[in-house]
Structures are given as structure tokens and as C-alpha cells.
Short mmCIF file of C-alpha atoms in Angstrom, two decimals:
data_model
loop_
_atom_site.label_atom_id
_atom_site.label_comp_id
_atom_site.label_asym_id
_atom_site.label_seq_id
_atom_site.Cartn_x
_atom_site.Cartn_y
_atom_site.Cartn_z
CA UNK A 1 11.72 -1.95 -18.57
CA UNK A 2 15.20 -3.26 -19.34
CA UNK A 3 16.53 -3.42 -15.77
CA UNK A 4 15.80 -6.02 -13.11
CA UNK A 5 12.80 -5.02 -11.03
CA UNK A 6 10.60 -6.18 -8.19
CA UNK A 7 7.08 -5.22 -7.31
CA UNK A 8 6.38 -3.89 -3.83
CA UNK A 9 2.85 -4.04 -2.46
CA UNK A 10 0.96 -4.03 0.82
CA UNK A 11 -1.23 -6.94 -0.23
CA UNK A 12 0.44 -10.36 0.20
CA UNK A 13 -2.48 -12.17 -1.48
CA UNK A 14 -1.18 -15.20 -3.40
CA UNK A 15 -3.63 -14.67 -6.27
CA UNK A 16 -2.53 -11.08 -6.70
CA UNK A 17 1.13 -12.06 -6.55
CA UNK A 18 0.61 -14.69 -9.23
CA UNK A 19 -1.27 -12.19 -11.41
CA UNK A 20 1.70 -9.80 -11.21
CA UNK A 21 4.08 -12.58 -12.27
CA UNK A 22 1.86 -13.55 -15.18
CA UNK A 23 1.46 -9.93 -16.27
CA UNK A 24 5.24 -9.42 -16.27
CA UNK A 25 5.53 -12.42 -18.59
CA UNK A 26 2.79 -11.19 -20.91
CA UNK A 27 4.49 -7.81 -21.16
CA UNK A 28 7.79 -9.43 -22.15
CA UNK A 29 9.51 -8.65 -18.85
CA UNK A 30 9.79 -12.14 -17.38
CA UNK A 31 13.60 -12.07 -17.52
CA UNK A 32 13.79 -8.78 -15.63
CA UNK A 33 11.06 -9.54 -13.09
CA UNK A 34 12.44 -10.79 -9.78
CA UNK A 35 9.44 -11.13 -7.48
CA UNK A 36 7.02 -9.49 -5.09
CA UNK A 37 8.03 -7.98 -1.78
CA UNK A 38 5.10 -7.29 0.52
CA UNK A 39 5.16 -4.95 3.46
CA UNK A 40 5.06 -6.30 6.98
CA UNK A 41 1.78 -5.82 8.79
CA UNK A 42 -1.87 -6.05 7.86
CA UNK A 43 -2.69 -3.80 4.92
CA UNK A 44 -5.96 -2.62 6.50
CA UNK A 45 -4.01 -1.41 9.52
CA UNK A 46 -1.17 0.14 7.51
CA UNK A 47 -3.45 2.39 5.49
CA UNK A 48 -4.94 3.92 8.64
CA UNK A 49 -1.83 5.96 9.38
CA UNK A 50 0.29 7.64 6.65
CA UNK A 51 3.49 7.56 8.72
CA UNK A 52 3.11 3.85 9.46
CA UNK A 53 2.37 3.14 5.80
CA UNK A 54 5.35 5.21 4.65
CA UNK A 55 7.66 3.35 7.06
CA UNK A 56 6.36 -0.08 6.00
CA UNK A 57 6.59 0.75 2.31
CA UNK A 58 10.06 2.21 2.75
CA UNK A 59 11.24 -0.97 4.53
CA UNK A 60 9.77 -3.20 1.81
CA UNK A 61 11.47 -1.18 -0.94
CA UNK A 62 14.81 -1.36 0.90
CA UNK A 63 14.35 -5.12 1.33
CA UNK A 64 13.52 -5.62 -2.35
CA UNK A 65 16.54 -3.65 -3.49
CA UNK A 66 18.89 -5.47 -1.11
CA UNK A 67 17.59 -9.04 -1.41
CA UNK A 68 16.51 -9.18 -5.03
CA UNK A 69 19.40 -7.22 -6.57
CA UNK A 70 17.04 -4.95 -8.46
CA UNK A 71 17.56 -1.49 -9.85
CA UNK A 72 13.90 -0.48 -10.11
CA UNK A 73 10.77 -0.99 -8.06
CA UNK A 74 7.21 -1.08 -9.34
CA UNK A 75 4.76 0.00 -6.67
CA UNK A 76 1.95 -2.52 -7.10
CA UNK A 77 -1.23 -0.82 -6.03
CA UNK A 78 -3.16 2.26 -7.03
CA UNK A 79 -3.79 3.30 -3.41
CA UNK A 80 -0.01 3.45 -2.87
CA UNK A 81 0.33 6.36 -5.28
CA UNK A 82 0.73 9.08 -2.63
CA UNK A 83 2.95 7.09 -0.23
CA UNK A 84 5.20 6.07 -3.13
CA UNK A 85 5.67 9.70 -4.10
CA UNK A 86 6.44 10.56 -0.48
CA UNK A 87 9.22 7.96 -0.14
CA UNK A 88 10.67 8.24 -3.67
CA UNK A 89 13.32 10.84 -2.71
CA UNK A 90 14.92 8.32 -0.33
CA UNK A 91 15.97 6.01 -3.16
CA UNK A 92 18.33 6.19 -6.10
CA UNK A 93 16.45 3.35 -7.78
CA UNK A 94 13.32 4.60 -9.50
CA UNK A 95 9.96 3.78 -7.99
CA UNK A 96 7.51 3.20 -10.81
CA UNK A 97 4.10 4.25 -9.55
CA UNK A 98 1.51 2.26 -11.50
CA UNK A 99 -1.14 4.98 -11.66
CA UNK A 100 1.29 7.64 -12.84
CA UNK A 101 2.96 5.30 -15.36
CA UNK A 102 -0.40 4.20 -16.79
CA UNK A 103 -1.53 7.80 -17.09
CA UNK A 104 1.67 8.80 -18.91
CA UNK A 105 1.32 5.84 -21.27
CA UNK A 106 -2.31 6.64 -22.01
CA UNK A 107 -1.54 10.30 -22.69
CA UNK A 108 1.39 9.35 -24.93
CA UNK A 109 -0.90 7.00 -26.84
CA UNK A 110 -3.40 9.82 -27.35
CA UNK A 111 -0.65 11.96 -28.85
CA UNK A 112 0.22 9.36 -31.50
CA UNK A 113 -1.02 10.17 -34.99
CA UNK A 114 -3.80 7.96 -36.29
CA UNK A 115 -2.63 5.16 -38.52
#
């Protein structure tokens, strides 16, 4: 990813946040990576209601775009796949959904001719 990006998640765990930062560096994206923005509210409560989760995720994405001056958002959690797809139309900046991106990458790798 060549554009500045932040990761949005519902899990404000410091260990997870650090692992995202380290992974961005290992993937050669340290210069583009801005930081994590976590949703407000307890993640266990947010996932109980889709509308509440959508609203919290939407607010976190808006905050990341505004405060971090980013032009792309990586949604940092497999369970956020469906909510990310639901809120994507609200944003001009792309929301990169980890599960979908990993699946596309794996399928593209399968299509490569053997070396």
C-alpha cells in the first residue's frame, strides 16, 4: 500500500496494537502506517448489536481519517468483515478488509505459474 493508512479495530489491546505496528514494518509499510484507532466501548458489548457495532466502527473510521490524515483504512479484525462491508459505502477512502484482502492475495498466488 503506497498511501498513508491507519488500522481500525474494536480491540484496544496494547499487545495487539504493537503487533500491528511490527507487522506494518515487516511488510515494508512503516512509512505509510500512521497508527491504530480503536472504537469506543467494550468490544464484547459492541458485537452484541450490529447497529451499535456499525456506528462505533463508522465513528472510528471517521476519526482515523480526520486525525491521522490517512487515505486508506485497514480494518484490523476478521470478525469485522461484515460490518466493514456495511459501512464501506459511506467513505471515499478505501476500507481494506483483512479477510477479503488475504483471500484475494491467496487466490492470486494460486494463479501464478510454478517457477
